[in-house]
Amino acid sequence: MPVRSLGSPHRSGPSPQLAETPELRSALSWFTKNLAWINDQQVRITEIPAPPFQEAARASVVKTLLAESGLNVQIDKTGNVIGELPGANDKEIVMLTAHLDTVFPPGTDVKVRRDAERLSAPGISDNGTGLAALVSIARAIQESKIKPRRTILFVADVGEEGEGNLRGMRALVEAYRARLKAAVVLDGSGTDHVTTKALASRRLEVLITGPGGHSWSDFGMPNPINALVRGSIRFINTKVPANPRTTFNLGQIEGGTSVNSIPYDAKLKVDIRSESEDELGKLESALRESISAGIRDEMESSRDRTKGKLDWKIDVLGTRPGGELSPNSPLLAALRAADDYVSNQSRIERSSTDANIPLANGIDAISIGAGGAGGGAHSLQEWYEPSGREMGLKRALLTLLGISRIAEEKAK
Ligand SMILES: [Zn+2]
């Protein structure tokens, strides 16, 4: 029987040669045969709440699912679920990961609604899709008895969203750094992109404090909310370049105790992102200068300075380093070969994902969607349509096996 290669002959650079063996064909057809099971697992996983720092209940179900496919599974001390498929060469590791956490706080209704082709629930796509793909790909490979050349770790990791600050991925890179050759991150739905460039970002928290007092009798005392508003207006007038693209978001604001009290504190959380670390540094300085000026404005206009002064500080809540995958990397070649095989086209993207951490450490990594269509990520209206999802699953499996390779057959 002719053996078709999944590498395209005209591609420059290292092209993965993945022979289309019966085992590989069986793994690829596994998805189509098991679509109902895959969708059911996605619903089941999504209905277990996983707020930031509270991923344990969901982790334990994913652990069971990975163990049922025959992997040796453990949960590390950070909370990551790690299922190991030993390779012929266990000195080299490739990871397939999907984050467990959602952005939704405890108490959010995560019951999945099914109408016709559509599943709706907070977190159904981000990252119900990635997690369902993770357990399905593990199962497809195991049931087809594929033995990889490099060891594959199937990982459901914690702390991808917001203040989780990529702590799960940081721990993984720390633990496996010496043997880790590549990471494929499954995040959300779709097959239209491949994230090879890590967007650098910082999350900052501004805290302004003052004596606080009564709205009537202490009128004229410096007010932390006033100062925060004054500083914020200065900051949002900062000019940022369109190229390199640089953005900011005032995402959360809180403070005060009642409408007739001069507050004793005011807090603001700001997210800043840029394609350039330089611009990121400038934008952080602009925030510090704006807040400092806002404090000064408020102190100057306060009518009674004997009633105290304002203090302020800015803390860095999180930082995501930047980095880029080389255009000649074997991992990108494996993804492109997979795209060719499933007749998919995808564009290169820059984004802030779990792939930031390996990329910043010089380890090849990409983040891709796991197929199907989704929308409304991070909102209560989030939805997912599984129709056609098997293409994304095949693409991810082929990319993973393209980079882990398949162990040579024993003597023929
Ligand atoms: Zn996500």
CSV table of C-alpha atoms and ligand atoms in Angstrom, one decimal:
chain,number,residue,atom,x,y,z
A,1,MET,CA,0.0,0.0,0.0
A,2,PRO,CA,1.4,3.4,-0.9
A,3,VAL,CA,2.5,5.3,2.2
A,4,ARG,CA,1.5,9.0,1.9
A,5,SER,CA,3.5,11.5,3.6
A,6,LEU,CA,1.9,14.4,5.5
A,7,GLY,CA,4.8,16.7,4.7
A,8,SER,CA,4.6,18.8,1.6
A,9,PRO,CA,7.7,18.4,-0.6
A,10,HIS,CA,8.2,22.0,-1.6
A,11,ARG,CA,8.2,23.3,2.0
A,12,SER,CA,11.5,24.8,3.0
A,13,GLY,CA,13.1,24.0,6.3
A,14,PRO,CA,12.5,20.9,8.4
A,15,SER,CA,9.3,19.3,7.3
A,16,PRO,CA,7.7,16.6,9.5
A,17,GLN,CA,7.4,13.3,7.7
A,18,LEU,CA,4.5,11.6,9.3
A,19,ALA,CA,3.7,8.3,7.5
A,20,GLU,CA,0.0,7.6,7.1
A,21,THR,CA,0.0,4.3,8.9
A,22,PRO,CA,-3.1,2.3,9.7
A,23,GLU,CA,-2.7,3.4,13.4
A,24,LEU,CA,-2.7,7.1,12.3
A,25,ARG,CA,-5.7,6.6,10.1
A,26,SER,CA,-7.5,4.9,13.0
A,27,ALA,CA,-6.7,7.8,15.3
A,28,LEU,CA,-7.9,10.4,12.7
A,29,SER,CA,-11.2,8.5,12.2
A,30,TRP,CA,-11.7,8.1,16.0
A,31,PHE,CA,-13.1,11.7,16.2
A,32,THR,CA,-15.9,11.2,13.6
A,33,LYS,CA,-17.0,8.0,15.3
A,34,ASN,CA,-17.1,9.6,18.8
A,35,LEU,CA,-18.5,13.0,18.2
A,36,ALA,CA,-21.4,12.5,20.6
A,37,TRP,CA,-19.0,11.4,23.3
A,38,ILE,CA,-16.8,14.4,22.7
A,39,ASN,CA,-19.7,16.9,22.9
A,40,ASP,CA,-20.9,15.2,26.1
A,41,GLN,CA,-17.6,15.5,27.8
A,42,GLN,CA,-17.4,19.2,26.9
A,43,VAL,CA,-20.8,19.8,28.5
A,44,ARG,CA,-19.8,17.7,31.6
A,45,ILE,CA,-16.5,19.6,32.0
A,46,THR,CA,-18.2,23.0,31.4
A,47,GLU,CA,-20.8,22.4,34.1
A,48,ILE,CA,-18.1,22.0,36.8
A,49,PRO,CA,-17.3,25.6,37.9
A,50,ALA,CA,-13.6,26.5,37.6
A,51,PRO,CA,-13.2,30.1,38.9
A,52,PRO,CA,-9.7,31.5,39.1
A,53,PHE,CA,-7.8,29.7,41.9
A,54,GLN,CA,-10.6,27.1,42.3
A,55,GLU,CA,-9.9,24.6,39.5
A,56,ALA,CA,-9.6,21.5,41.7
A,57,ALA,CA,-13.1,20.0,41.1
A,58,ARG,CA,-12.8,20.3,37.4
A,59,ALA,CA,-9.2,19.0,37.6
A,60,SER,CA,-10.3,15.8,39.3
A,61,VAL,CA,-12.8,15.0,36.5
A,62,VAL,CA,-10.2,15.7,33.8
A,63,LYS,CA,-7.8,13.4,35.7
A,64,THR,CA,-10.3,10.6,35.7
A,65,LEU,CA,-11.0,11.1,31.9
A,66,LEU,CA,-7.3,11.0,31.1
A,67,ALA,CA,-6.7,7.9,33.4
A,68,GLU,CA,-9.6,6.1,31.6
A,69,SER,CA,-7.8,6.4,28.4
A,70,GLY,CA,-4.9,4.5,30.0
A,71,LEU,CA,-2.5,7.3,30.8
A,72,ASN,CA,-0.5,7.5,34.0
A,73,VAL,CA,-2.0,10.7,35.5
A,74,GLN,CA,-1.0,12.9,38.5
A,75,ILE,CA,-1.8,16.3,39.8
A,76,ASP,CA,1.2,18.5,40.6
A,77,LYS,CA,1.4,20.8,43.6
A,78,THR,CA,0.3,23.8,41.5
A,79,GLY,CA,-2.9,21.9,40.5
A,80,ASN,CA,-2.0,20.9,36.9
A,81,VAL,CA,-3.3,17.6,35.7
A,82,ILE,CA,-0.6,15.7,33.9
A,83,GLY,CA,-1.2,12.5,31.9
A,84,GLU,CA,2.0,10.9,30.6
A,85,LEU,CA,2.3,8.8,27.4
A,86,PRO,CA,5.9,7.6,27.5
A,87,GLY,CA,7.8,7.9,24.2
A,88,ALA,CA,10.5,5.7,22.8
A,89,ASN,CA,12.8,8.6,23.8
A,90,ASP,CA,11.8,9.7,27.2
A,91,LYS,CA,14.6,12.3,27.3
A,92,GLU,CA,12.4,14.6,25.1
A,93,ILE,CA,9.0,15.8,25.9
A,94,VAL,CA,6.2,17.4,24.0
A,95,MET,CA,3.2,18.9,25.8
A,96,LEU,CA,-0.4,19.2,24.7
A,97,THR,CA,-2.2,21.6,27.1
A,98,ALA,CA,-5.6,23.2,27.7
A,99,HIS,CA,-6.3,25.5,30.6
A,100,LEU,CA,-8.9,24.5,33.2
A,101,ASP,CA,-9.8,27.9,34.6
A,102,THR,CA,-12.5,30.3,33.5
A,103,VAL,CA,-12.9,34.0,34.2
A,104,PHE,CA,-16.3,33.5,35.9
A,105,PRO,CA,-16.6,34.0,39.7
A,106,PRO,CA,-18.1,31.3,42.0
A,107,GLY,CA,-21.9,31.3,41.8
A,108,THR,CA,-22.0,31.9,38.1
A,109,ASP,CA,-24.7,29.6,36.4
A,110,VAL,CA,-22.7,27.3,34.2
A,111,LYS,CA,-25.5,24.9,33.3
A,112,VAL,CA,-25.2,24.2,29.5
A,113,ARG,CA,-28.2,25.0,27.3
A,114,ARG,CA,-28.5,22.8,24.2
A,115,ASP,CA,-30.6,24.2,21.4
A,116,ALA,CA,-30.3,22.6,18.0
A,117,GLU,CA,-26.7,22.9,16.9
A,118,ARG,CA,-25.7,25.3,19.7
A,119,LEU,CA,-24.4,24.8,23.2
A,120,SER,CA,-24.5,27.9,25.5
A,121,ALA,CA,-22.9,28.5,28.8
A,122,PRO,CA,-20.1,30.6,30.3
A,123,GLY,CA,-16.8,28.9,29.5
A,124,ILE,CA,-18.3,26.4,27.0
A,125,SER,CA,-15.8,27.5,24.3
A,126,ASP,CA,-13.0,29.0,26.4
A,127,ASN,CA,-12.0,26.5,27.4
A,128,GLY,CA,-14.6,23.7,27.3
A,129,THR,CA,-13.5,23.1,23.7
A,130,GLY,CA,-9.8,22.9,24.5
A,131,LEU,CA,-10.4,20.5,27.4
A,132,ALA,CA,-12.8,18.2,25.4
A,133,ALA,CA,-10.2,18.1,22.7
A,134,LEU,CA,-7.4,17.3,25.1
A,135,VAL,CA,-9.1,14.2,26.5
A,136,SER,CA,-10.3,13.2,23.0
A,137,ILE,CA,-6.9,13.4,21.4
A,138,ALA,CA,-5.4,11.4,24.3
A,139,ARG,CA,-8.1,8.7,23.8
A,140,ALA,CA,-7.7,8.7,20.0
A,141,ILE,CA,-4.0,8.1,20.3
A,142,GLN,CA,-4.3,5.5,23.0
A,143,GLU,CA,-7.0,3.5,21.4
A,144,SER,CA,-5.1,3.5,18.1
A,145,LYS,CA,-2.1,2.1,19.9
A,146,ILE,CA,0.2,4.8,18.6
A,147,LYS,CA,3.6,4.9,20.3
A,148,PRO,CA,5.2,8.3,20.1
A,149,ARG,CA,9.0,8.8,19.7
A,150,ARG,CA,9.0,11.7,22.2
A,151,THR,CA,7.1,11.4,25.5
A,152,ILE,CA,3.8,13.3,25.3
A,153,LEU,CA,2.3,15.0,28.3
A,154,PHE,CA,-1.4,15.7,28.1
A,155,VAL,CA,-1.9,18.6,30.5
A,156,ALA,CA,-4.9,20.4,31.9
A,157,ASP,CA,-3.3,23.4,33.5
A,158,VAL,CA,-4.5,26.0,36.1
A,159,GLY,CA,-4.2,29.8,36.2
A,160,GLU,CA,-4.3,30.9,32.5
A,161,GLU,CA,-6.9,33.6,32.9
A,162,GLY,CA,-6.4,37.0,34.5
A,163,GLU,CA,-4.8,37.0,37.9
A,164,GLY,CA,-3.9,33.4,37.5
A,165,ASN,CA,-1.0,35.0,35.7
A,166,LEU,CA,-0.1,31.7,33.8
A,167,ARG,CA,1.1,30.1,37.1
A,168,GLY,CA,0.2,26.6,35.8
A,169,MET,CA,2.3,27.0,32.7
A,170,ARG,CA,5.1,28.7,34.6
A,171,ALA,CA,5.3,25.6,36.9
A,172,LEU,CA,5.3,23.2,34.0
A,173,VAL,CA,8.1,25.0,32.1
A,174,GLU,CA,10.0,25.1,35.4
A,175,ALA,CA,9.6,21.4,36.0
A,176,TYR,CA,10.3,20.1,32.5
A,177,ARG,CA,12.4,22.9,31.0
A,178,ALA,CA,15.5,20.6,30.3
A,179,ARG,CA,13.5,18.0,28.3
A,180,LEU,CA,10.6,20.1,26.9
A,181,LYS,CA,10.9,20.5,23.1
A,182,ALA,CA,7.6,22.0,22.3
A,183,ALA,CA,4.1,22.9,23.6
A,184,VAL,CA,0.8,22.9,21.7
A,185,VAL,CA,-1.8,24.9,23.6
A,186,LEU,CA,-5.5,24.3,22.9
A,187,ASP,CA,-7.5,27.4,23.7
A,188,GLY,CA,-11.0,28.0,22.5
A,189,SER,CA,-12.6,27.1,19.2
A,190,GLY,CA,-11.9,27.6,15.5
A,191,THR,CA,-9.1,26.6,13.2
A,192,ASP,CA,-8.5,30.0,11.5
A,193,HIS,CA,-5.4,31.0,13.4
A,194,VAL,CA,-2.1,29.9,14.9
A,195,THR,CA,-0.7,32.1,17.7
A,196,THR,CA,3.1,32.1,17.3
A,197,LYS,CA,3.8,35.5,18.8
A,198,ALA,CA,3.4,36.1,22.5
A,199,LEU,CA,1.8,39.5,23.3
A,200,ALA,CA,3.6,41.1,26.3
A,201,SER,CA,1.2,42.4,28.9
A,202,ARG,CA,1.1,43.8,32.4
A,203,ARG,CA,-1.8,44.1,34.9
A,204,LEU,CA,-1.4,46.8,37.4
A,205,GLU,CA,-3.4,47.9,40.5
A,206,VAL,CA,-3.6,51.4,41.7
A,207,LEU,CA,-4.4,52.0,45.3
A,208,ILE,CA,-5.1,55.5,46.7
A,209,THR,CA,-5.8,56.0,50.4
A,210,GLY,CA,-6.8,59.0,52.6
A,211,PRO,CA,-8.2,59.8,56.0
A,212,GLY,CA,-11.9,59.5,54.9
A,213,GLY,CA,-14.7,61.5,56.6
A,214,HIS,CA,-18.2,62.9,56.4
A,215,SER,CA,-19.5,64.3,53.1
A,216,TRP,CA,-20.8,67.4,54.8
A,217,SER,CA,-18.7,68.2,57.8
A,218,ASP,CA,-15.4,67.2,56.2
A,219,PHE,CA,-16.0,68.7,52.8
A,220,GLY,CA,-12.7,69.9,51.4
A,221,MET,CA,-10.7,66.9,52.6
A,222,PRO,CA,-8.7,65.2,49.8
A,223,ASN,CA,-10.8,62.4,48.3
A,224,PRO,CA,-9.2,59.3,46.9
A,225,ILE,CA,-11.9,58.7,44.4
A,226,ASN,CA,-11.6,62.3,43.1
A,227,ALA,CA,-7.8,61.7,42.8
A,228,LEU,CA,-8.3,58.4,41.0
A,229,VAL,CA,-10.8,60.0,38.5
A,230,ARG,CA,-8.4,62.9,37.9
A,231,GLY,CA,-5.5,60.6,37.3
A,232,SER,CA,-7.5,58.2,35.2
A,233,ILE,CA,-8.7,61.0,32.9
A,234,ARG,CA,-5.0,62.0,32.4
A,235,PHE,CA,-4.1,58.4,31.7
A,236,ILE,CA,-6.8,57.6,29.1
A,237,ASN,CA,-5.7,60.6,27.1
A,238,THR,CA,-2.3,59.0,26.6
A,239,LYS,CA,-1.5,58.5,22.9
A,240,VAL,CA,-0.6,55.0,22.1
A,241,PRO,CA,0.9,53.8,18.8
A,242,ALA,CA,-1.2,51.8,16.3
A,243,ASN,CA,2.1,50.2,15.3
A,244,PRO,CA,3.5,48.5,17.3
A,245,ARG,CA,-0.1,47.9,18.5
A,246,THR,CA,-0.4,49.0,22.1
A,247,THR,CA,-3.6,49.0,24.2
A,248,PHE,CA,-4.9,49.7,27.7
A,249,ASN,CA,-8.0,48.9,29.6
A,250,LEU,CA,-9.3,50.3,32.8
A,251,GLY,CA,-11.0,47.1,33.8
A,252,GLN,CA,-12.1,47.3,37.4
A,253,ILE,CA,-12.7,50.2,39.8
A,254,GLU,CA,-13.8,50.1,43.4
A,255,GLY,CA,-13.7,52.1,46.6
A,256,GLY,CA,-15.7,54.0,49.1
A,257,THR,CA,-18.2,52.8,51.7
A,258,SER,CA,-21.3,54.9,51.2
A,259,VAL,CA,-22.6,57.9,49.2
A,260,ASN,CA,-22.3,60.3,52.1
A,261,SER,CA,-18.8,59.3,53.2
A,262,ILE,CA,-15.6,60.7,51.8
A,263,PRO,CA,-13.9,57.4,51.0
A,264,TYR,CA,-10.7,56.3,52.6
A,265,ASP,CA,-9.6,54.3,49.6
A,266,ALA,CA,-10.0,53.9,45.8
A,267,LYS,CA,-8.7,51.1,43.6
A,268,LEU,CA,-8.3,50.6,39.9
A,269,LYS,CA,-7.1,47.6,37.9
A,270,VAL,CA,-5.5,48.3,34.5
A,271,ASP,CA,-4.4,45.9,31.8
A,272,ILE,CA,-1.8,47.2,29.3
A,273,ARG,CA,-0.6,45.3,26.3
A,274,SER,CA,1.9,45.8,23.4
A,275,GLU,CA,3.7,44.2,20.6
A,276,SER,CA,6.7,46.0,22.0
A,277,GLU,CA,8.2,45.6,25.5
A,278,ASP,CA,9.5,49.2,25.1
A,279,GLU,CA,6.0,50.7,24.5
A,280,LEU,CA,4.8,48.6,27.4
A,281,GLY,CA,7.4,50.2,29.7
A,282,LYS,CA,6.4,53.7,28.4
A,283,LEU,CA,2.7,53.0,29.1
A,284,GLU,CA,3.4,51.8,32.6
A,285,SER,CA,5.4,55.0,33.2
A,286,ALA,CA,2.5,57.1,31.8
A,287,LEU,CA,0.1,55.4,34.3
A,288,ARG,CA,2.4,56.2,37.2
A,289,GLU,CA,2.8,59.8,36.1
A,290,SER,CA,-0.9,60.3,35.5
A,291,ILE,CA,-1.9,58.9,38.9
A,292,SER,CA,0.8,61.0,40.6
A,293,ALA,CA,-0.5,64.1,38.8
A,294,GLY,CA,-4.1,63.2,39.8
A,295,ILE,CA,-3.0,63.1,43.5
A,296,ARG,CA,-1.3,66.4,43.1
A,297,ASP,CA,-4.4,68.0,41.4
A,298,GLU,CA,-6.6,66.7,44.2
A,299,MET,CA,-4.3,67.9,47.0
A,300,GLU,CA,-4.0,71.4,45.3
A,301,SER,CA,-7.8,71.7,45.1
A,302,SER,CA,-8.6,70.4,48.5
A,303,ARG,CA,-9.9,73.1,50.7
A,304,ASP,CA,-8.6,71.9,54.0
A,305,ARG,CA,-5.2,70.3,53.9
A,306,THR,CA,-5.0,70.0,57.7
A,307,LYS,CA,-7.4,67.2,57.3
A,308,GLY,CA,-4.7,64.9,56.0
A,309,LYS,CA,-3.2,63.8,52.7
A,310,LEU,CA,-3.4,61.1,50.2
A,311,ASP,CA,-1.0,58.1,49.8
A,312,TRP,CA,-0.8,56.0,46.7
A,313,LYS,CA,1.0,53.0,45.2
A,314,ILE,CA,0.9,50.9,42.1
A,315,ASP,CA,1.4,47.1,42.3
A,316,VAL,CA,2.1,44.8,39.4
A,317,LEU,CA,-0.5,42.1,39.7
A,318,GLY,CA,0.9,40.1,36.8
A,319,THR,CA,3.2,40.2,33.9
A,320,ARG,CA,3.2,38.1,30.7
A,321,PRO,CA,6.5,38.1,28.9
A,322,GLY,CA,6.7,38.4,25.1
A,323,GLY,CA,8.4,36.1,22.7
A,324,GLU,CA,8.1,34.7,19.1
A,325,LEU,CA,8.3,31.3,17.5
A,326,SER,CA,10.9,31.1,14.7
A,327,PRO,CA,9.3,30.9,11.3
A,328,ASN,CA,11.6,28.0,10.6
A,329,SER,CA,10.7,26.0,13.6
A,330,PRO,CA,9.8,22.3,13.3
A,331,LEU,CA,6.6,23.0,15.3
A,332,LEU,CA,5.3,25.6,12.8
A,333,ALA,CA,6.2,23.1,10.0
A,334,ALA,CA,4.2,20.4,11.7
A,335,LEU,CA,1.2,22.8,12.0
A,336,ARG,CA,1.4,23.8,8.4
A,337,ALA,CA,1.6,20.2,7.3
A,338,ALA,CA,-1.5,19.4,9.4
A,339,ASP,CA,-3.3,22.4,7.8
A,340,ASP,CA,-2.4,21.1,4.4
A,341,TYR,CA,-3.6,17.6,5.2
A,342,VAL,CA,-7.0,18.8,6.5
A,343,SER,CA,-7.2,21.5,3.8
A,344,ASN,CA,-7.3,24.3,6.3
A,345,GLN,CA,-5.8,27.8,6.1
A,346,SER,CA,-4.7,29.6,9.1
A,347,ARG,CA,-3.2,33.0,9.8
A,348,ILE,CA,-0.4,33.8,12.2
A,349,GLU,CA,-1.5,35.8,15.3
A,350,ARG,CA,0.0,37.5,18.2
A,351,SER,CA,-1.9,37.0,21.4
A,352,SER,CA,-1.5,36.6,25.2
A,353,THR,CA,-1.8,32.9,26.0
A,354,ASP,CA,-0.2,30.0,27.9
A,355,ALA,CA,2.3,29.8,25.0
A,356,ASN,CA,3.9,33.1,26.3
A,357,ILE,CA,5.8,31.2,29.0
A,358,PRO,CA,7.5,28.6,26.8
A,359,LEU,CA,8.1,31.2,24.1
A,360,ALA,CA,9.7,33.6,26.5
A,361,ASN,CA,12.0,30.7,27.7
A,362,GLY,CA,13.1,29.9,24.1
A,363,ILE,CA,10.9,26.7,23.9
A,364,ASP,CA,8.8,26.3,20.8
A,365,ALA,CA,5.1,26.8,21.4
A,366,ILE,CA,1.9,27.6,19.6
A,367,SER,CA,-1.7,28.2,20.7
A,368,ILE,CA,-4.5,27.1,18.5
A,369,GLY,CA,-8.3,26.7,18.6
A,370,ALA,CA,-9.6,23.2,18.9
A,371,GLY,CA,-12.2,23.3,16.1
A,372,GLY,CA,-15.9,24.0,15.8
A,373,ALA,CA,-17.2,27.6,16.1
A,374,GLY,CA,-17.6,29.7,19.2
A,375,GLY,CA,-18.3,33.2,20.4
A,376,GLY,CA,-18.9,35.5,23.3
A,377,ALA,CA,-15.8,34.3,25.2
A,378,HIS,CA,-15.6,35.8,28.7
A,379,SER,CA,-19.3,36.7,28.6
A,380,LEU,CA,-22.4,35.1,30.1
A,381,GLN,CA,-23.7,34.7,26.5
A,382,GLU,CA,-20.8,32.4,25.4
A,383,TRP,CA,-21.7,29.7,22.9
A,384,TYR,CA,-20.2,26.9,20.9
A,385,GLU,CA,-21.3,25.0,17.8
A,386,PRO,CA,-19.6,21.6,17.4
A,387,SER,CA,-20.5,21.2,13.7
A,388,GLY,CA,-17.3,20.4,11.8
A,389,ARG,CA,-15.2,20.1,15.0
A,390,GLU,CA,-13.4,17.0,13.8
A,391,MET,CA,-11.3,19.1,11.4
A,392,GLY,CA,-9.8,21.0,14.4
A,393,LEU,CA,-9.3,17.8,16.3
A,394,LYS,CA,-7.4,16.2,13.4
A,395,ARG,CA,-5.4,19.3,12.9
A,396,ALA,CA,-4.3,19.3,16.6
A,397,LEU,CA,-3.6,15.6,16.6
A,398,LEU,CA,-1.5,15.8,13.5
A,399,THR,CA,0.5,18.8,14.8
A,400,LEU,CA,1.1,17.0,18.1
A,401,LEU,CA,2.3,13.8,16.4
A,402,GLY,CA,4.2,15.8,13.8
A,403,ILE,CA,6.4,17.2,16.5
A,404,SER,CA,6.5,14.2,18.8
A,405,ARG,CA,6.9,11.9,15.8
A,406,ILE,CA,5.8,8.3,15.9
A,407,ALA,CA,8.2,5.6,17.2
A,408,GLU,CA,9.9,3.5,14.5
A,409,GLU,CA,8.2,0.1,13.9
A,410,LYS,CA,10.1,-2.8,15.4
A,411,ALA,CA,12.0,-5.1,13.0
A,412,LYS,CA,9.8,-5.8,10.0
B,1,ZN,ZN,-8.8,30.6,27.1
